[in-house]
mmCIF file of C-alpha atoms in Angstrom:
data_model
loop_
_atom_site.group_PDB
_atom_site.id
_atom_site.type_symbol
_atom_site.label_atom_id
_atom_site.label_comp_id
_atom_site.label_asym_id
_atom_site.label_seq_id
_atom_site.Cartn_x
_atom_site.Cartn_y
_atom_site.Cartn_z
ATOM 1 C CA MET A 1 20.468 278.988 234.888
ATOM 2 C CA LYS A 2 17.779 276.786 233.324
ATOM 3 C CA TYR A 3 15.860 278.420 230.474
ATOM 4 C CA ASP A 4 12.229 278.109 231.548
ATOM 5 C CA LEU A 5 10.152 280.789 229.839
ATOM 6 C CA PRO A 6 7.572 282.274 229.538
ATOM 7 C CA THR A 7 6.624 283.264 233.062
ATOM 8 C CA LYS A 8 3.127 282.495 234.325
ATOM 9 C CA THR A 9 2.043 285.924 233.121
ATOM 10 C CA GLY A 10 3.323 285.216 229.631
ATOM 11 C CA TYR A 11 6.545 287.208 229.578
ATOM 12 C CA PHE A 12 9.896 286.333 228.024
ATOM 13 C CA GLY A 13 12.073 288.721 229.996
ATOM 14 C CA LYS A 14 10.499 292.119 229.297
ATOM 15 C CA PHE A 15 8.589 290.953 226.195
ATOM 16 C CA GLY A 16 5.232 289.246 225.701
ATOM 17 C CA GLY A 17 2.134 289.676 227.820
ATOM 18 C CA LYS A 18 -1.544 289.847 227.002
ATOM 19 C CA PHE A 19 -2.545 293.216 225.482
ATOM 20 C CA VAL A 20 -6.065 292.578 224.175
ATOM 21 C CA PRO A 21 -9.595 294.007 224.433
ATOM 22 C CA GLU A 22 -11.294 293.119 227.707
ATOM 23 C CA ILE A 23 -13.750 290.809 225.935
ATOM 24 C CA LEU A 24 -10.872 288.499 224.978
ATOM 25 C CA ILE A 25 -9.365 288.095 228.466
ATOM 26 C CA PRO A 26 -11.727 285.260 229.494
ATOM 27 C CA VAL A 27 -11.285 283.689 226.041
ATOM 28 C CA LEU A 28 -7.516 283.636 226.502
ATOM 29 C CA GLU A 29 -7.847 282.308 230.042
ATOM 30 C CA GLU A 30 -10.066 279.504 228.751
ATOM 31 C CA LEU A 31 -7.530 278.753 226.009
ATOM 32 C CA GLU A 32 -4.603 278.728 228.442
ATOM 33 C CA GLU A 33 -6.382 276.352 230.810
ATOM 34 C CA ALA A 34 -7.439 274.040 227.968
ATOM 35 C CA TYR A 35 -3.940 274.014 226.492
ATOM 36 C CA GLU A 36 -2.240 273.249 229.813
ATOM 37 C CA GLN A 37 -4.645 270.361 230.451
ATOM 38 C CA ALA A 38 -4.231 268.984 226.935
ATOM 39 C CA TRP A 39 -0.435 269.308 226.952
ATOM 40 C CA GLN A 40 -0.298 267.173 230.111
ATOM 41 C CA ASP A 41 -2.892 264.685 228.847
ATOM 42 C CA GLU A 42 -1.445 261.404 227.575
ATOM 43 C CA ALA A 43 -4.326 260.815 225.161
ATOM 44 C CA PHE A 44 -3.892 264.268 223.574
ATOM 45 C CA GLN A 45 -0.134 263.781 223.255
ATOM 46 C CA ALA A 46 -0.599 260.332 221.753
ATOM 47 C CA GLU A 47 -3.045 261.618 219.131
ATOM 48 C CA PHE A 48 -0.865 264.641 218.332
ATOM 49 C CA LYS A 49 2.239 262.483 217.883
ATOM 50 C CA SER A 50 0.281 259.984 215.783
ATOM 51 C CA LEU A 51 -0.901 262.786 213.488
ATOM 52 C CA LEU A 52 2.640 264.148 213.169
ATOM 53 C CA LYS A 53 3.877 260.728 212.119
ATOM 54 C CA GLU A 54 1.060 259.381 209.966
ATOM 55 C CA TYR A 55 -0.391 262.585 208.513
ATOM 56 C CA VAL A 56 2.312 265.275 208.603
ATOM 57 C CA GLY A 57 5.086 262.844 207.663
ATOM 58 C CA ARG A 58 7.449 263.193 210.614
ATOM 59 C CA PRO A 59 10.257 262.802 211.312
ATOM 60 C CA THR A 60 11.456 264.912 208.389
ATOM 61 C CA GLU A 61 14.892 264.137 206.994
ATOM 62 C CA LEU A 62 18.165 265.768 207.960
ATOM 63 C CA THR A 63 19.917 265.919 204.586
ATOM 64 C CA PHE A 64 23.670 266.323 204.126
ATOM 65 C CA ALA A 65 24.096 268.958 201.396
ATOM 66 C CA ASN A 66 27.242 267.495 199.867
ATOM 67 C CA ARG A 67 27.430 269.689 196.755
ATOM 68 C CA LEU A 68 26.692 272.856 198.712
ATOM 69 C CA THR A 69 29.369 271.826 201.181
ATOM 70 C CA GLU A 70 31.828 271.296 198.310
ATOM 71 C CA TYR A 71 30.883 274.680 196.818
ATOM 72 C CA TYR A 72 31.893 276.529 199.995
ATOM 73 C CA GLY A 73 34.744 274.166 200.882
ATOM 74 C CA LYS A 74 34.428 274.749 204.611
ATOM 75 C CA ALA A 75 32.070 273.334 207.280
ATOM 76 C CA LYS A 76 29.623 270.511 206.591
ATOM 77 C CA ILE A 77 26.148 271.782 205.727
ATOM 78 C CA TYR A 78 22.991 269.889 206.662
ATOM 79 C CA LEU A 79 19.385 270.822 205.834
ATOM 80 C CA LYS A 80 16.487 270.084 208.182
ATOM 81 C CA ARG A 81 13.821 269.242 205.612
ATOM 82 C CA GLU A 82 10.587 270.838 206.803
ATOM 83 C CA ASP A 83 9.819 271.309 203.109
ATOM 84 C CA LEU A 84 9.006 267.583 203.073
ATOM 85 C CA CYS A 85 6.096 267.988 205.504
ATOM 86 C CA HIS A 86 2.573 267.456 204.193
ATOM 87 C CA THR A 87 1.478 270.801 202.651
ATOM 88 C CA GLY A 88 5.114 271.801 202.020
ATOM 89 C CA ALA A 89 6.249 273.638 205.150
ATOM 90 C CA HIS A 90 6.627 273.473 208.921
ATOM 91 C CA LYS A 91 3.300 275.289 209.462
ATOM 92 C CA ILE A 92 1.324 272.026 209.534
ATOM 93 C CA ASN A 93 2.882 271.005 212.898
ATOM 94 C CA ASN A 94 1.210 273.913 214.676
ATOM 95 C CA ALA A 95 -2.011 273.820 212.658
ATOM 96 C CA VAL A 96 -2.643 270.181 213.519
ATOM 97 C CA GLY A 97 -1.888 270.859 217.197
ATOM 98 C CA GLN A 98 -4.171 273.886 217.476
ATOM 99 C CA VAL A 99 -7.072 272.385 215.520
ATOM 100 C CA LEU A 100 -6.812 269.266 217.688
ATOM 101 C CA LEU A 101 -7.012 271.555 220.738
ATOM 102 C CA ALA A 102 -9.985 273.395 219.223
ATOM 103 C CA ARG A 103 -11.788 270.066 218.860
ATOM 104 C CA CYS A 104 -11.100 269.303 222.528
ATOM 105 C CA MET A 105 -12.662 272.677 223.399
ATOM 106 C CA ASN A 106 -15.734 271.936 221.227
ATOM 107 C CA LYS A 107 -15.173 274.984 219.031
ATOM 108 C CA GLU A 108 -17.273 274.946 215.870
ATOM 109 C CA ARG A 109 -15.445 277.528 213.788
ATOM 110 C CA ILE A 110 -11.770 278.104 212.998
ATOM 111 C CA ILE A 111 -10.277 281.383 211.800
ATOM 112 C CA ALA A 112 -6.693 282.042 210.756
ATOM 113 C CA GLU A 113 -4.517 284.689 209.133
ATOM 114 C CA THR A 114 -1.942 283.975 206.458
ATOM 115 C CA GLY A 115 0.780 285.790 204.514
ATOM 116 C CA ALA A 116 2.572 283.404 202.184
ATOM 117 C CA GLY A 117 -0.438 281.132 202.406
ATOM 118 C CA GLN A 118 1.375 278.179 203.969
ATOM 119 C CA HIS A 119 -0.252 278.658 207.370
ATOM 120 C CA GLY A 120 -3.601 279.129 205.671
ATOM 121 C CA VAL A 121 -3.141 275.937 203.672
ATOM 122 C CA ALA A 122 -2.012 274.062 206.788
ATOM 123 C CA THR A 123 -5.008 275.284 208.801
ATOM 124 C CA ALA A 124 -7.429 274.495 205.974
ATOM 125 C CA THR A 125 -5.859 271.037 205.715
ATOM 126 C CA ALA A 126 -6.225 270.338 209.435
ATOM 127 C CA CYS A 127 -9.810 271.616 209.409
ATOM 128 C CA ALA A 128 -10.655 269.339 206.478
ATOM 129 C CA LYS A 129 -9.117 266.430 208.368
ATOM 130 C CA PHE A 130 -11.282 267.150 211.438
ATOM 131 C CA GLY A 131 -14.381 268.389 209.601
ATOM 132 C CA ILE A 132 -14.412 271.899 211.105
ATOM 133 C CA LYS A 133 -15.446 275.114 209.316
ATOM 134 C CA CYS A 134 -12.428 277.234 208.323
ATOM 135 C CA ILE A 135 -12.135 280.937 207.408
ATOM 136 C CA VAL A 136 -8.743 282.370 206.397
ATOM 137 C CA TYR A 137 -7.988 286.099 206.246
ATOM 138 C CA MET A 138 -5.362 287.074 203.661
ATOM 139 C CA GLY A 139 -4.148 290.443 202.408
ATOM 140 C CA ALA A 140 -5.176 291.317 198.845
ATOM 141 C CA GLU A 141 -1.547 291.796 197.813
ATOM 142 C CA ASP A 142 -0.614 288.382 199.188
ATOM 143 C CA ILE A 143 -3.608 286.804 197.439
ATOM 144 C CA GLU A 144 -2.251 288.124 194.146
ATOM 145 C CA ARG A 145 1.315 286.862 194.647
ATOM 146 C CA GLN A 146 0.311 283.567 196.276
ATOM 147 C CA LYS A 147 -2.597 282.529 194.029
ATOM 148 C CA LEU A 148 -1.603 278.851 194.097
ATOM 149 C CA ASN A 149 -2.052 278.702 197.865
ATOM 150 C CA VAL A 150 -5.377 280.536 197.629
ATOM 151 C CA ASP A 151 -6.589 277.872 195.201
ATOM 152 C CA ARG A 152 -5.345 275.151 197.530
ATOM 153 C CA MET A 153 -7.191 276.609 200.534
ATOM 154 C CA GLN A 154 -10.428 276.864 198.566
ATOM 155 C CA LEU A 155 -10.067 273.317 197.257
ATOM 156 C CA LEU A 156 -9.680 272.163 200.864
ATOM 157 C CA GLY A 157 -13.029 273.755 201.690
ATOM 158 C CA ALA A 158 -11.842 276.933 203.405
ATOM 159 C CA GLU A 159 -13.313 280.382 202.823
ATOM 160 C CA VAL A 160 -10.570 282.880 201.951
ATOM 161 C CA ARG A 161 -11.483 286.465 202.868
ATOM 162 C CA SER A 162 -9.523 289.169 201.064
ATOM 163 C CA VAL A 163 -8.301 292.055 203.240
ATOM 164 C CA GLU A 164 -8.222 295.367 201.380
ATOM 165 C CA SER A 165 -7.152 297.664 204.234
ATOM 166 C CA GLY A 166 -3.706 299.050 205.036
ATOM 167 C CA SER A 167 -0.799 297.481 203.183
ATOM 168 C CA LYS A 168 -3.022 294.509 202.251
ATOM 169 C CA THR A 169 -0.499 292.030 203.695
ATOM 170 C CA LEU A 170 -0.038 289.840 206.772
ATOM 171 C CA LYS A 171 -0.374 292.603 209.383
ATOM 172 C CA ASP A 172 -3.743 293.628 207.991
ATOM 173 C CA ALA A 173 -4.937 290.033 207.672
ATOM 174 C CA THR A 174 -4.100 289.579 211.361
ATOM 175 C CA ASN A 175 -6.032 292.741 212.247
ATOM 176 C CA GLU A 176 -9.137 291.397 210.492
ATOM 177 C CA ALA A 177 -8.825 287.967 212.110
ATOM 178 C CA ILE A 178 -8.669 289.607 215.550
ATOM 179 C CA ARG A 179 -11.765 291.696 214.748
ATOM 180 C CA ASP A 180 -13.603 288.498 213.830
ATOM 181 C CA TRP A 181 -12.422 286.834 217.043
ATOM 182 C CA VAL A 182 -13.622 289.743 219.187
ATOM 183 C CA THR A 183 -17.030 289.535 217.491
ATOM 184 C CA ASN A 184 -17.384 285.741 217.828
ATOM 185 C CA PRO A 185 -15.482 284.699 220.984
ATOM 186 C CA GLU A 186 -17.806 281.895 222.138
ATOM 187 C CA ASP A 187 -17.714 279.482 219.194
ATOM 188 C CA THR A 188 -14.540 280.573 217.378
ATOM 189 C CA PHE A 189 -10.972 279.327 217.795
ATOM 190 C CA TYR A 190 -8.246 281.577 216.344
ATOM 191 C CA VAL A 191 -5.333 279.527 214.997
ATOM 192 C CA ILE A 192 -2.392 281.951 215.036
ATOM 193 C CA GLY A 193 0.332 280.907 212.621
ATOM 194 C CA SER A 194 3.456 282.158 214.351
ATOM 195 C CA VAL A 195 4.960 282.748 217.791
ATOM 196 C CA VAL A 196 3.236 286.136 218.037
ATOM 197 C CA GLY A 197 0.065 287.377 219.670
ATOM 198 C CA PRO A 198 -1.034 287.404 223.304
ATOM 199 C CA HIS A 199 -0.113 284.730 225.831
ATOM 200 C CA PRO A 200 -0.448 281.723 225.584
ATOM 201 C CA TYR A 201 0.032 281.758 221.781
ATOM 202 C CA PRO A 202 3.827 282.372 221.600
ATOM 203 C CA MET A 203 4.415 279.518 224.069
ATOM 204 C CA MET A 204 1.806 277.222 222.548
ATOM 205 C CA VAL A 205 2.978 277.634 218.937
ATOM 206 C CA ARG A 206 6.598 277.175 220.016
ATOM 207 C CA ASN A 207 5.787 273.938 221.793
ATOM 208 C CA PHE A 208 3.902 272.534 218.809
ATOM 209 C CA HIS A 209 7.034 273.237 216.713
ATOM 210 C CA ARG A 210 9.684 271.981 219.190
ATOM 211 C CA VAL A 211 9.572 268.666 217.355
ATOM 212 C CA ILE A 212 11.770 270.290 214.671
ATOM 213 C CA GLY A 213 14.683 270.872 217.039
ATOM 214 C CA MET A 214 14.145 267.630 218.958
ATOM 215 C CA GLU A 215 14.387 265.588 215.769
ATOM 216 C CA THR A 216 17.386 267.620 214.604
ATOM 217 C CA ARG A 217 19.294 266.838 217.806
ATOM 218 C CA ASP A 218 18.681 263.097 217.481
ATOM 219 C CA GLN A 219 19.496 263.066 213.771
ATOM 220 C CA ILE A 220 22.750 265.027 213.955
ATOM 221 C CA HIS A 221 23.948 262.873 216.855
ATOM 222 C CA GLU A 222 23.201 259.790 214.781
ATOM 223 C CA ALA A 223 24.965 261.229 211.721
ATOM 224 C CA GLU A 224 27.942 262.961 213.369
ATOM 225 C CA GLY A 225 27.910 261.863 217.005
ATOM 226 C CA ARG A 226 27.718 265.411 218.361
ATOM 227 C CA ASN A 227 25.930 268.749 218.406
ATOM 228 C CA PRO A 228 26.153 271.154 215.458
ATOM 229 C CA ASP A 229 28.213 274.317 215.701
ATOM 230 C CA TYR A 230 25.685 276.588 213.991
ATOM 231 C CA LEU A 231 21.907 276.662 213.527
ATOM 232 C CA LEU A 232 20.458 278.984 210.858
ATOM 233 C CA ALA A 233 16.789 279.824 210.295
ATOM 234 C CA CYS A 234 14.731 282.597 208.725
ATOM 235 C CA VAL A 235 12.669 284.776 211.061
ATOM 236 C CA GLY A 236 9.458 286.675 210.339
ATOM 237 C CA GLY A 237 7.145 286.128 213.258
ATOM 238 C CA GLY A 238 9.556 283.332 214.035
ATOM 239 C CA SER A 239 7.787 279.966 214.401
ATOM 240 C CA ASN A 240 10.130 277.755 212.381
ATOM 241 C CA ALA A 241 13.165 279.293 214.028
ATOM 242 C CA ILE A 242 11.970 279.025 217.631
ATOM 243 C CA GLY A 243 10.898 275.400 217.160
ATOM 244 C CA PHE A 244 14.329 274.684 215.688
ATOM 245 C CA TYR A 245 16.302 276.593 218.353
ATOM 246 C CA HIS A 246 14.401 275.852 221.533
ATOM 247 C CA PRO A 247 15.723 272.355 222.368
ATOM 248 C CA PHE A 248 19.270 273.730 221.937
ATOM 249 C CA ILE A 249 19.001 277.013 223.891
ATOM 250 C CA GLU A 250 20.870 275.727 226.935
ATOM 251 C CA ASP A 251 23.718 274.326 224.766
ATOM 252 C CA LYS A 252 25.949 277.382 224.997
ATOM 253 C CA ASP A 253 28.485 275.982 222.518
ATOM 254 C CA ILE A 254 25.943 276.184 219.672
ATOM 255 C CA LYS A 255 25.727 279.490 217.796
ATOM 256 C CA MET A 256 22.170 280.262 216.702
ATOM 257 C CA ILE A 257 21.538 282.767 213.939
ATOM 258 C CA GLY A 258 18.221 284.198 212.771
ATOM 259 C CA LEU A 259 17.897 285.887 209.394
ATOM 260 C CA GLU A 260 15.227 288.538 208.924
ATOM 261 C CA ALA A 261 14.060 290.117 205.686
ATOM 262 C CA SER A 262 15.569 293.518 204.952
ATOM 263 C CA GLY A 263 13.622 293.852 201.680
ATOM 264 C CA HIS A 264 15.252 296.618 199.629
ATOM 265 C CA GLY A 265 17.679 297.324 202.503
ATOM 266 C CA ILE A 266 17.345 298.271 206.166
ATOM 267 C CA ASP A 267 17.585 302.002 205.383
ATOM 268 C CA SER A 268 15.354 301.940 202.306
ATOM 269 C CA GLY A 269 11.997 302.379 204.027
ATOM 270 C CA LYS A 270 10.918 299.141 202.354
ATOM 271 C CA THR A 271 12.062 296.551 204.847
ATOM 272 C CA ALA A 272 10.816 293.925 207.285
ATOM 273 C CA ALA A 273 14.003 293.920 209.379
ATOM 274 C CA THR A 274 12.268 294.339 212.730
ATOM 275 C CA LEU A 275 15.253 293.737 215.009
ATOM 276 C CA SER A 276 17.612 295.781 212.825
ATOM 277 C CA ARG A 277 15.312 298.821 212.550
ATOM 278 C CA GLY A 278 12.496 298.364 215.073
ATOM 279 C CA THR A 279 11.900 299.553 218.623
ATOM 280 C CA HIS A 280 9.727 298.363 221.499
ATOM 281 C CA GLY A 281 5.983 298.455 220.994
ATOM 282 C CA VAL A 282 2.741 296.507 221.219
ATOM 283 C CA LEU A 283 1.301 294.754 218.179
ATOM 284 C CA HIS A 284 -1.374 292.070 217.973
ATOM 285 C CA GLY A 285 -1.506 291.491 221.694
ATOM 286 C CA SER A 286 2.111 291.373 222.842
ATOM 287 C CA LEU A 287 5.058 293.647 223.589
ATOM 288 C CA SER A 288 7.993 293.091 221.268
ATOM 289 C CA PHE A 289 10.085 294.892 218.656
ATOM 290 C CA LEU A 290 8.199 296.405 215.753
ATOM 291 C CA LEU A 291 8.549 298.847 212.918
ATOM 292 C CA HIS A 292 6.709 302.076 213.729
ATOM 293 C CA ASN A 293 7.134 305.802 213.274
ATOM 294 C CA GLU A 294 7.631 308.580 215.833
ATOM 295 C CA GLU A 295 3.865 308.829 216.368
ATOM 296 C CA GLY A 296 3.736 305.139 217.198
ATOM 297 C CA GLN A 297 1.934 304.132 213.987
ATOM 298 C CA VAL A 298 2.967 300.725 212.668
ATOM 299 C CA GLN A 299 4.861 301.085 209.397
ATOM 300 C CA PRO A 300 4.252 298.874 206.357
ATOM 301 C CA ALA A 301 6.816 296.094 206.056
ATOM 302 C CA HIS A 302 8.264 294.894 202.762
ATOM 303 C CA SER A 303 9.869 291.659 201.676
ATOM 304 C CA ILE A 304 9.861 289.700 198.456
ATOM 305 C CA SER A 305 8.807 286.852 200.746
ATOM 306 C CA ALA A 306 5.149 287.103 201.791
ATOM 307 C CA GLY A 307 5.825 284.963 204.868
ATOM 308 C CA LEU A 308 8.417 287.394 206.247
ATOM 309 C CA ASP A 309 6.492 290.542 205.312
ATOM 310 C CA TYR A 310 5.520 291.409 208.899
ATOM 311 C CA PRO A 311 6.429 294.531 210.950
ATOM 312 C CA GLY A 312 6.860 292.660 214.246
ATOM 313 C CA ILE A 313 8.535 289.579 215.690
ATOM 314 C CA GLY A 314 7.643 287.021 218.338
ATOM 315 C CA PRO A 315 8.379 288.109 221.936
ATOM 316 C CA GLU A 316 10.620 285.121 222.626
ATOM 317 C CA HIS A 317 12.852 286.143 219.718
ATOM 318 C CA ALA A 318 12.915 289.672 221.102
ATOM 319 C CA HIS A 319 14.097 288.249 224.425
ATOM 320 C CA LEU A 320 16.738 285.998 222.836
ATOM 321 C CA PHE A 321 17.988 289.031 220.902
ATOM 322 C CA ASP A 322 17.964 291.129 224.069
ATOM 323 C CA ILE A 323 20.060 288.631 226.043
ATOM 324 C CA LYS A 324 22.290 287.990 222.994
ATOM 325 C CA ARG A 325 21.620 284.244 222.960
ATOM 326 C CA VAL A 326 20.667 284.374 219.276
ATOM 327 C CA GLN A 327 22.274 286.649 216.705
ATOM 328 C CA TYR A 328 19.977 288.183 214.080
ATOM 329 C CA TYR A 329 21.052 289.626 210.723
ATOM 330 C CA PRO A 330 19.225 291.185 207.749
ATOM 331 C CA ILE A 331 19.087 289.609 204.290
ATOM 332 C CA ASP A 332 17.770 291.572 201.306
ATOM 333 C CA ASP A 333 15.585 290.447 198.412
ATOM 334 C CA LYS A 334 18.475 290.068 195.950
ATOM 335 C CA GLN A 335 20.481 287.894 198.356
ATOM 336 C CA ALA A 336 17.453 285.662 198.935
ATOM 337 C CA LEU A 337 16.853 285.201 195.195
ATOM 338 C CA ALA A 338 20.510 284.311 194.657
ATOM 339 C CA ALA A 339 20.228 281.686 197.411
ATOM 340 C CA VAL A 340 17.160 280.154 195.732
ATOM 341 C CA LYS A 341 19.161 279.732 192.532
ATOM 342 C CA LEU A 342 22.211 278.330 194.321
ATOM 343 C CA LEU A 343 20.394 275.641 196.325
ATOM 344 C CA SER A 344 18.262 274.661 193.337
ATOM 345 C CA GLU A 345 21.313 274.156 191.119
ATOM 346 C CA LYS A 346 23.565 272.558 193.724
ATOM 347 C CA GLU A 347 21.145 270.261 195.566
ATOM 348 C CA GLY A 348 18.029 269.919 193.405
ATOM 349 C CA ILE A 349 15.952 271.505 196.182
ATOM 350 C CA ILE A 350 13.900 274.622 195.383
ATOM 351 C CA PRO A 351 13.487 276.458 198.706
ATOM 352 C CA ALA A 352 10.743 278.853 199.707
ATOM 353 C CA LEU A 353 11.739 282.506 199.567
ATOM 354 C CA GLU A 354 11.487 282.536 203.363
ATOM 355 C CA THR A 355 14.010 279.698 203.680
ATOM 356 C CA ALA A 356 16.254 281.398 201.119
ATOM 357 C CA HIS A 357 16.946 284.206 203.595
ATOM 358 C CA ALA A 358 18.590 281.690 205.927
ATOM 359 C CA LEU A 359 20.493 280.047 203.075
ATOM 360 C CA ALA A 360 21.766 283.431 201.863
ATOM 361 C CA TYR A 361 23.677 283.950 205.110
ATOM 362 C CA LEU A 362 25.942 281.030 204.191
ATOM 363 C CA ASP A 363 27.861 283.454 201.953
ATOM 364 C CA THR A 364 28.810 285.424 205.071
ATOM 365 C CA LEU A 365 29.184 282.560 207.529
ATOM 366 C CA MET A 366 30.966 279.839 205.579
ATOM 367 C CA PRO A 367 34.313 281.648 205.026
ATOM 368 C CA LYS A 368 34.582 281.919 208.833
ATOM 369 C CA THR A 369 34.082 278.183 209.421
ATOM 370 C CA SER A 370 36.470 275.234 209.309
ATOM 371 C CA SER A 371 36.087 271.776 207.791
ATOM 372 C CA ASP A 372 35.529 270.121 211.179
ATOM 373 C CA GLU A 373 32.478 272.275 211.972
ATOM 374 C CA ILE A 374 28.780 271.567 211.273
ATOM 375 C CA VAL A 375 26.119 274.008 210.074
ATOM 376 C CA ILE A 376 22.415 273.095 209.988
ATOM 377 C CA VAL A 377 19.958 275.253 208.048
ATOM 378 C CA ASN A 378 16.248 274.836 208.738
ATOM 379 C CA CYS A 379 14.682 274.368 205.304
ATOM 380 C CA SER A 380 11.331 275.684 206.490
ATOM 381 C CA GLY A 381 9.389 275.282 203.254
ATOM 382 C CA ARG A 382 9.523 274.457 199.564
ATOM 383 C CA GLY A 383 9.447 276.996 196.773
ATOM 384 C CA ASP A 384 6.505 275.788 194.658
ATOM 385 C CA LYS A 385 4.301 278.592 196.011
ATOM 386 C CA ASP A 386 6.906 281.203 195.057
ATOM 387 C CA MET A 387 7.589 280.159 191.463
ATOM 388 C CA GLY A 388 5.624 283.095 190.035
ATOM 389 C CA THR A 389 7.783 285.565 191.975
ATOM 390 C CA ILE A 390 11.003 283.623 191.398
ATOM 391 C CA SER A 391 10.364 283.372 187.642
ATOM 392 C CA LYS A 392 9.703 287.101 187.478
ATOM 393 C CA TYR A 393 13.098 287.984 188.925
ATOM 394 C CA ILE A 394 15.362 285.102 187.822
#
């Protein structure tokens, strides 16, 4: 059966939907209508593709990791190099698309949330390019561990608002951004940074990122003449992974694996392993898996990676997990740090701590592979932003 989700009501199987205050229903309906018109508009598509090529720097390379391949002595390993995008991560694909849409809708003010800061930097960059006011909400803890990205956002002209409530991380930054949106629905466009939130955001963000998987398919066919056997990507909210996976979902011979952050361990109480430890619930406008207690209160998530430090996951990932199309496994902080060191020494590429969670799974996967198989890891971002944390632990 053809994979054609979400439904018109915004559901991926049993997950998704539009759980928002009544004041936002017409705002979301306006957004959905504007997006559908723009996505079918040749002029919008032409400008979006031109920006991806001339500004973002697409297509990004598919790099054969020869020394990493030699180290494991099994399947060939390729890296999809989203770290080579302008601003240093995949986030710019979606930011450019949404800010372009905001301009089409004549919105005068952009708000965004950010964890690791890469989405905030990408949104601030796109707003500077288009000359639109930008406000970014960021948890106080993330501001401290991602100071470089805070400085970058401010240099780009964005206002960074520190969030002091709750765990002072991505969840709380999202809460504050939604409060702002509810207060200023007429002139404000909320650029959500992952495949989370109410419909149409999970679909819209996915589609702006599908270019990752589409390029990967063309590049691996050019390099090897066939599909890969495995696709690996880190998953927090899940934007890099879903953009990478989506063009391959109907290729049943390809095994797709998502790696979530288990922090100090899935049973430690300090984890962000939503699919390993979470249950069904509503967070930030959609039904998915999330970490919460018996009273239904959302629990603080923990990961050494600010970009994966989120207690939920996108509804499409929840569906792919539910139907067993994608396998998801936890990776802890120590495994991620070891993967940073390994890729840096073997390939001269310093990955983001988010990306390192996907790379860490190679230790488990590679012994099971053979030399005639192909593994592609989505290198979702570079590690410059994480050097303070990496230096502290390594």
